[in-house]
Amino acid sequence: MIYALAVHGAPYSSNAAEHALGFADALLARGHQIERVFFFHEGVYQGLNGTVPPQTRYNVNLAQRWQSLRSGGTELAVCIASGIKRGVVDENEQERYDLPSHTLSNMFELVGLGQLISAIAAADRYVEFPA
Amino acid sequence: MKRYLFIVSRPPYGSSFAAEQLEAALVAAALDGDVAILLRDDGVWGLQHHQSAEAIQQPTLTKTLSGLPTYEIERLFVCARSLESRGIEPDQTLGFEAIGYAEQQALISSSDVVIGGQR
């Protein structure tokens, strides 16, 4: 089956990312496809290029895990409307708003809300990971 | 074309969640069609009379809600129990139909996709 996923929580505060990543790994292991992972609301902070994982017993590195999902061909799409007002910007938006730096990790893309709807429209299932 | 149901459970102010969710509903209506909205839990505060969010320098969510039919979002519902437990007499001009749990269940099962189903 084809799945569309959405992540609504920020890294290391909500567990939305851990849950979404675990679900995504399980889907791919079972031979399903992921149309797109869409980061919405506070989920856009997952796209930051400068997160430092807290040192815990389990040393979960979300950026590395998103990277390995991306390397496997899954599209990671950050909502541009939710993103730019929170300071999650790529080079284009940095230039457009004359900002001191870009903050979006290069494994993510800034896209419009239409990409959430088109992913859902193309998928058999939509699963959301709340904040 | 899919049947979308957006469930808004968060209050209209205090976080941008409800406003961002309604933006997604407008985009869904523009791109792929059939959209319904259900307000429940603290989402029902959106129907309270006499809101003026200018006082907190925020857009008034009622204005977005009243504009939904313009975007062809005409299936508008609100959880009767959530209104009742908060003592809210909804602004009828916004056109939301109060429904019980059985009708909400039917609404959910008749939708292809539910967005914002959790609180």
mmCIF file of C-alpha atoms in Angstrom:
data_model
loop_
_atom_site.group_PDB
_atom_site.id
_atom_site.type_symbol
_atom_site.label_atom_id
_atom_site.label_comp_id
_atom_site.label_asym_id
_atom_site.label_seq_id
_atom_site.Cartn_x
_atom_site.Cartn_y
_atom_site.Cartn_z
ATOM 1 C CA MET A 1 0.000 0.000 0.000
ATOM 2 C CA ILE A 2 0.981 3.617 -0.433
ATOM 3 C CA TYR A 3 1.136 5.718 2.731
ATOM 4 C CA ALA A 4 1.286 9.444 3.378
ATOM 5 C CA LEU A 5 2.642 10.441 6.797
ATOM 6 C CA ALA A 6 2.471 13.707 8.709
ATOM 7 C CA VAL A 7 4.570 14.754 11.708
ATOM 8 C CA HIS A 8 3.213 17.504 13.974
ATOM 9 C CA GLY A 9 5.684 17.524 16.877
ATOM 10 C CA ALA A 10 9.077 19.170 17.425
ATOM 11 C CA PRO A 11 12.241 17.084 17.892
ATOM 12 C CA TYR A 12 13.162 15.918 21.395
ATOM 13 C CA SER A 13 10.066 17.532 22.920
ATOM 14 C CA SER A 14 7.271 15.571 21.282
ATOM 15 C CA ASN A 15 7.844 11.913 20.444
ATOM 16 C CA ALA A 16 6.080 12.329 17.102
ATOM 17 C CA ALA A 17 9.331 11.810 15.169
ATOM 18 C CA GLU A 18 10.312 8.600 16.958
ATOM 19 C CA HIS A 19 6.846 7.185 16.358
ATOM 20 C CA ALA A 20 6.782 8.244 12.709
ATOM 21 C CA LEU A 21 10.282 6.874 12.055
ATOM 22 C CA GLY A 22 9.469 3.556 13.690
ATOM 23 C CA PHE A 23 6.269 3.311 11.663
ATOM 24 C CA ALA A 24 8.065 4.289 8.439
ATOM 25 C CA ASP A 25 10.768 1.644 8.974
ATOM 26 C CA ALA A 26 8.092 -0.967 9.616
ATOM 27 C CA LEU A 27 6.178 0.041 6.474
ATOM 28 C CA LEU A 28 9.248 -0.191 4.258
ATOM 29 C CA ALA A 29 10.289 -3.494 5.838
ATOM 30 C CA ARG A 30 6.881 -4.875 4.882
ATOM 31 C CA GLY A 31 7.191 -3.699 1.297
ATOM 32 C CA HIS A 32 4.828 -0.717 1.504
ATOM 33 C CA GLN A 33 5.602 2.640 -0.112
ATOM 34 C CA ILE A 34 5.716 6.079 1.477
ATOM 35 C CA GLU A 35 4.496 8.813 -0.843
ATOM 36 C CA ARG A 36 5.849 11.622 1.322
ATOM 37 C CA VAL A 37 6.457 12.595 4.949
ATOM 38 C CA PHE A 38 4.923 16.019 5.556
ATOM 39 C CA PHE A 39 6.045 18.178 8.490
ATOM 40 C CA PHE A 40 3.284 20.476 9.687
ATOM 41 C CA HIS A 41 2.601 22.713 12.701
ATOM 42 C CA GLU A 42 5.562 22.367 15.123
ATOM 43 C CA GLY A 43 6.749 19.357 13.152
ATOM 44 C CA VAL A 44 8.582 21.809 10.887
ATOM 45 C CA TYR A 45 11.363 22.033 13.495
ATOM 46 C CA GLN A 46 12.373 18.496 12.467
ATOM 47 C CA GLY A 47 13.820 20.165 9.369
ATOM 48 C CA LEU A 48 16.336 22.346 11.246
ATOM 49 C CA ASN A 49 19.935 21.796 10.208
ATOM 50 C CA GLY A 50 21.464 22.385 13.624
ATOM 51 C CA THR A 51 19.829 20.061 16.118
ATOM 52 C CA VAL A 52 22.149 18.476 18.675
ATOM 53 C CA PRO A 53 20.689 15.278 20.090
ATOM 54 C CA PRO A 54 20.548 15.141 23.871
ATOM 55 C CA GLN A 55 22.762 12.488 25.423
ATOM 56 C CA THR A 56 20.583 9.845 26.889
ATOM 57 C CA ARG A 57 20.885 6.181 27.488
ATOM 58 C CA TYR A 58 19.508 5.464 24.020
ATOM 59 C CA ASN A 59 21.267 8.258 22.103
ATOM 60 C CA VAL A 60 18.534 8.715 19.548
ATOM 61 C CA ASN A 61 19.755 10.893 16.688
ATOM 62 C CA LEU A 62 16.662 12.007 14.799
ATOM 63 C CA ALA A 63 18.597 13.862 12.084
ATOM 64 C CA GLN A 64 20.515 10.674 11.280
ATOM 65 C CA ARG A 65 17.343 8.652 11.183
ATOM 66 C CA TRP A 66 15.614 11.136 8.859
ATOM 67 C CA GLN A 67 18.741 11.040 6.722
ATOM 68 C CA SER A 68 18.593 7.285 6.361
ATOM 69 C CA LEU A 69 14.894 7.453 5.447
ATOM 70 C CA ARG A 70 15.705 10.153 2.879
ATOM 71 C CA SER A 71 18.597 8.082 1.475
ATOM 72 C CA GLY A 72 16.136 5.279 0.933
ATOM 73 C CA GLY A 73 14.177 7.590 -1.379
ATOM 74 C CA THR A 74 11.462 8.941 0.920
ATOM 75 C CA GLU A 75 10.588 12.590 0.346
ATOM 76 C CA LEU A 76 10.744 14.794 3.472
ATOM 77 C CA ALA A 77 8.570 17.880 2.958
ATOM 78 C CA VAL A 78 8.359 20.810 5.369
ATOM 79 C CA CYS A 79 5.289 23.078 5.210
ATOM 80 C CA ILE A 80 6.537 26.453 4.028
ATOM 81 C CA ALA A 81 3.774 28.481 5.737
ATOM 82 C CA SER A 82 4.335 26.759 9.085
ATOM 83 C CA GLY A 83 8.107 26.753 8.563
ATOM 84 C CA ILE A 84 9.162 30.248 7.634
ATOM 85 C CA LYS A 85 7.303 31.964 10.478
ATOM 86 C CA ARG A 86 9.192 29.657 12.861
ATOM 87 C CA GLY A 87 12.555 30.388 11.267
ATOM 88 C CA VAL A 88 12.851 27.189 9.248
ATOM 89 C CA VAL A 89 14.086 28.612 5.936
ATOM 90 C CA ASP A 90 16.009 27.370 2.912
ATOM 91 C CA GLU A 91 18.406 29.488 0.848
ATOM 92 C CA ASN A 92 15.617 30.915 -1.324
ATOM 93 C CA GLU A 93 13.617 32.113 1.660
ATOM 94 C CA GLN A 94 16.750 33.405 3.369
ATOM 95 C CA GLU A 95 17.375 35.571 0.341
ATOM 96 C CA ARG A 96 13.734 36.601 -0.061
ATOM 97 C CA TYR A 97 13.420 37.789 3.556
ATOM 98 C CA ASP A 98 17.025 38.949 3.903
ATOM 99 C CA LEU A 99 17.765 36.628 6.824
ATOM 100 C CA PRO A 100 21.201 36.025 8.362
ATOM 101 C CA SER A 101 21.324 32.314 7.566
ATOM 102 C CA HIS A 102 19.361 29.420 6.174
ATOM 103 C CA THR A 103 18.301 26.818 8.695
ATOM 104 C CA LEU A 104 16.749 23.990 6.696
ATOM 105 C CA SER A 105 18.717 20.766 6.539
ATOM 106 C CA ASN A 106 19.463 19.751 2.952
ATOM 107 C CA MET A 107 17.626 16.448 3.276
ATOM 108 C CA PHE A 108 14.309 18.354 3.614
ATOM 109 C CA GLU A 109 12.403 20.488 1.128
ATOM 110 C CA LEU A 110 10.188 23.505 1.839
ATOM 111 C CA VAL A 111 6.870 23.014 0.045
ATOM 112 C CA GLY A 112 3.313 24.344 0.064
ATOM 113 C CA LEU A 113 0.350 22.775 1.840
ATOM 114 C CA GLY A 114 -0.767 21.497 -1.551
ATOM 115 C CA GLN A 115 1.956 18.847 -1.230
ATOM 116 C CA LEU A 116 0.227 17.481 1.885
ATOM 117 C CA ILE A 117 -3.051 17.205 0.020
ATOM 118 C CA SER A 118 -1.495 15.704 -3.113
ATOM 119 C CA ALA A 119 0.340 13.109 -0.990
ATOM 120 C CA ILE A 120 -2.926 12.166 0.723
ATOM 121 C CA ALA A 121 -4.740 12.098 -2.617
ATOM 122 C CA ALA A 122 -2.112 9.733 -4.054
ATOM 123 C CA ALA A 123 -1.952 7.465 -0.985
ATOM 124 C CA ASP A 124 -4.126 4.596 0.202
ATOM 125 C CA ARG A 125 -3.631 5.585 3.826
ATOM 126 C CA TYR A 126 -2.820 8.784 5.702
ATOM 127 C CA VAL A 127 -1.296 8.509 9.179
ATOM 128 C CA GLU A 128 -0.648 11.491 11.395
ATOM 129 C CA PHE A 129 1.791 11.720 14.332
ATOM 130 C CA PRO A 130 0.547 14.429 16.695
ATOM 131 C CA ALA A 131 2.598 16.777 18.833
ATOM 132 C CA MET B 1 -11.530 12.945 -5.456
ATOM 133 C CA LYS B 2 -11.383 11.983 -1.806
ATOM 134 C CA ARG B 3 -13.729 12.832 1.024
ATOM 135 C CA TYR B 4 -11.716 14.718 3.636
ATOM 136 C CA LEU B 5 -12.768 15.283 7.209
ATOM 137 C CA PHE B 6 -10.825 17.840 9.237
ATOM 138 C CA ILE B 7 -11.382 17.489 12.973
ATOM 139 C CA VAL B 8 -10.502 20.615 14.937
ATOM 140 C CA SER B 9 -10.118 19.807 18.637
ATOM 141 C CA ARG B 10 -7.850 22.648 19.744
ATOM 142 C CA PRO B 11 -9.071 26.068 20.915
ATOM 143 C CA PRO B 12 -9.085 28.951 18.405
ATOM 144 C CA TYR B 13 -6.525 30.953 20.393
ATOM 145 C CA GLY B 14 -3.547 30.058 22.547
ATOM 146 C CA SER B 15 -1.824 28.215 19.733
ATOM 147 C CA SER B 16 -1.780 28.489 15.959
ATOM 148 C CA PHE B 17 -2.914 24.888 15.597
ATOM 149 C CA ALA B 18 -6.586 25.457 14.693
ATOM 150 C CA ALA B 19 -5.771 28.287 12.277
ATOM 151 C CA GLU B 20 -3.090 26.203 10.522
ATOM 152 C CA GLN B 21 -5.475 23.275 10.301
ATOM 153 C CA LEU B 22 -8.143 25.409 8.654
ATOM 154 C CA GLU B 23 -5.542 26.601 6.139
ATOM 155 C CA ALA B 24 -4.944 22.966 5.203
ATOM 156 C CA ALA B 25 -8.716 22.445 4.846
ATOM 157 C CA LEU B 26 -8.946 25.401 2.447
ATOM 158 C CA VAL B 27 -6.111 23.994 0.355
ATOM 159 C CA ALA B 28 -7.750 20.549 0.302
ATOM 160 C CA ALA B 29 -11.014 22.109 -0.884
ATOM 161 C CA ALA B 30 -9.209 24.067 -3.583
ATOM 162 C CA LEU B 31 -7.210 21.087 -4.869
ATOM 163 C CA ASP B 32 -9.101 17.915 -4.368
ATOM 164 C CA GLY B 33 -12.605 18.666 -3.473
ATOM 165 C CA ASP B 34 -14.908 17.287 -0.898
ATOM 166 C CA VAL B 35 -14.109 18.659 2.550
ATOM 167 C CA ALA B 36 -16.077 18.462 5.795
ATOM 168 C CA ILE B 37 -15.146 20.072 9.104
ATOM 169 C CA LEU B 38 -15.993 18.839 12.582
ATOM 170 C CA LEU B 39 -15.312 21.007 15.615
ATOM 171 C CA ARG B 40 -15.080 19.116 18.873
ATOM 172 C CA ASP B 41 -13.529 19.371 22.341
ATOM 173 C CA ASP B 42 -11.994 22.855 22.746
ATOM 174 C CA GLY B 43 -12.321 23.399 18.983
ATOM 175 C CA VAL B 44 -15.975 24.332 19.601
ATOM 176 C CA TRP B 45 -14.879 27.649 21.169
ATOM 177 C CA GLY B 46 -14.540 28.837 17.577
ATOM 178 C CA LEU B 47 -18.350 29.226 17.485
ATOM 179 C CA GLN B 48 -18.574 31.486 20.545
ATOM 180 C CA HIS B 49 -20.326 34.815 19.848
ATOM 181 C CA HIS B 50 -18.612 38.196 19.910
ATOM 182 C CA GLN B 51 -15.006 37.208 19.363
ATOM 183 C CA SER B 52 -12.471 39.962 18.788
ATOM 184 C CA ALA B 53 -8.997 38.560 18.703
ATOM 185 C CA GLU B 54 -7.655 41.994 17.775
ATOM 186 C CA ALA B 55 -7.297 42.375 21.546
ATOM 187 C CA ILE B 56 -4.519 39.763 21.462
ATOM 188 C CA GLN B 57 -3.153 40.807 18.055
ATOM 189 C CA GLN B 58 -4.412 37.655 16.380
ATOM 190 C CA PRO B 59 -6.738 37.114 13.446
ATOM 191 C CA THR B 60 -10.278 36.326 14.567
ATOM 192 C CA LEU B 61 -10.906 32.684 13.725
ATOM 193 C CA THR B 62 -14.636 33.262 13.320
ATOM 194 C CA LYS B 63 -13.835 35.153 10.127
ATOM 195 C CA THR B 64 -12.116 32.091 8.658
ATOM 196 C CA LEU B 65 -15.025 29.898 9.755
ATOM 197 C CA SER B 66 -17.616 32.210 8.237
ATOM 198 C CA GLY B 67 -15.678 32.199 4.957
ATOM 199 C CA LEU B 68 -15.636 28.417 4.540
ATOM 200 C CA PRO B 69 -18.741 28.175 2.299
ATOM 201 C CA THR B 70 -17.051 30.629 -0.088
ATOM 202 C CA TYR B 71 -14.418 27.904 -0.606
ATOM 203 C CA GLU B 72 -17.144 25.324 -1.147
ATOM 204 C CA ILE B 73 -16.693 23.797 2.294
ATOM 205 C CA GLU B 74 -20.331 23.392 3.185
ATOM 206 C CA ARG B 75 -20.431 20.278 5.346
ATOM 207 C CA LEU B 76 -19.824 21.916 8.722
ATOM 208 C CA PHE B 77 -20.424 20.055 11.981
ATOM 209 C CA VAL B 78 -19.908 20.591 15.679
ATOM 210 C CA CYS B 79 -20.016 18.105 18.543
ATOM 211 C CA ALA B 80 -23.245 18.755 20.495
ATOM 212 C CA ARG B 81 -21.807 17.289 23.689
ATOM 213 C CA SER B 82 -18.679 19.486 23.550
ATOM 214 C CA LEU B 83 -20.894 22.600 23.197
ATOM 215 C CA GLU B 84 -23.151 21.505 26.020
ATOM 216 C CA SER B 85 -20.381 20.685 28.495
ATOM 217 C CA ARG B 86 -18.855 24.138 27.924
ATOM 218 C CA GLY B 87 -22.193 25.979 28.048
ATOM 219 C CA ILE B 88 -21.701 27.443 24.588
ATOM 220 C CA GLU B 89 -24.657 28.698 22.545
ATOM 221 C CA PRO B 90 -23.060 28.602 19.101
ATOM 222 C CA ASP B 91 -23.238 31.462 16.658
ATOM 223 C CA GLN B 92 -25.872 30.045 14.279
ATOM 224 C CA THR B 93 -24.887 32.357 11.475
ATOM 225 C CA LEU B 94 -21.718 30.282 11.007
ATOM 226 C CA GLY B 95 -23.837 27.379 9.779
ATOM 227 C CA PHE B 96 -22.395 24.507 11.827
ATOM 228 C CA GLU B 97 -24.796 21.656 12.507
ATOM 229 C CA ALA B 98 -24.634 20.215 16.060
ATOM 230 C CA ILE B 99 -24.453 16.411 15.945
ATOM 231 C CA GLY B 100 -24.169 13.597 18.487
ATOM 232 C CA TYR B 101 -21.626 10.814 18.783
ATOM 233 C CA ALA B 102 -23.473 8.376 16.509
ATOM 234 C CA GLU B 103 -23.597 10.923 13.697
ATOM 235 C CA GLN B 104 -19.914 11.778 14.245
ATOM 236 C CA GLN B 105 -19.082 8.110 13.964
ATOM 237 C CA ALA B 106 -21.030 7.911 10.698
ATOM 238 C CA LEU B 107 -19.285 11.047 9.439
ATOM 239 C CA ILE B 108 -15.870 9.567 10.195
ATOM 240 C CA SER B 109 -16.637 6.240 8.587
ATOM 241 C CA SER B 110 -18.027 7.892 5.464
ATOM 242 C CA SER B 111 -14.803 9.917 5.030
ATOM 243 C CA ASP B 112 -11.794 8.590 3.091
ATOM 244 C CA VAL B 113 -9.343 10.450 5.266
ATOM 245 C CA VAL B 114 -9.468 12.112 8.681
ATOM 246 C CA ILE B 115 -7.029 14.918 9.382
ATOM 247 C CA GLY B 116 -6.377 16.075 12.933
ATOM 248 C CA GLY B 117 -8.250 13.193 14.522
ATOM 249 C CA GLN B 118 -6.302 13.382 17.781
ATOM 250 C CA ARG B 119 -6.541 16.094 20.410
#
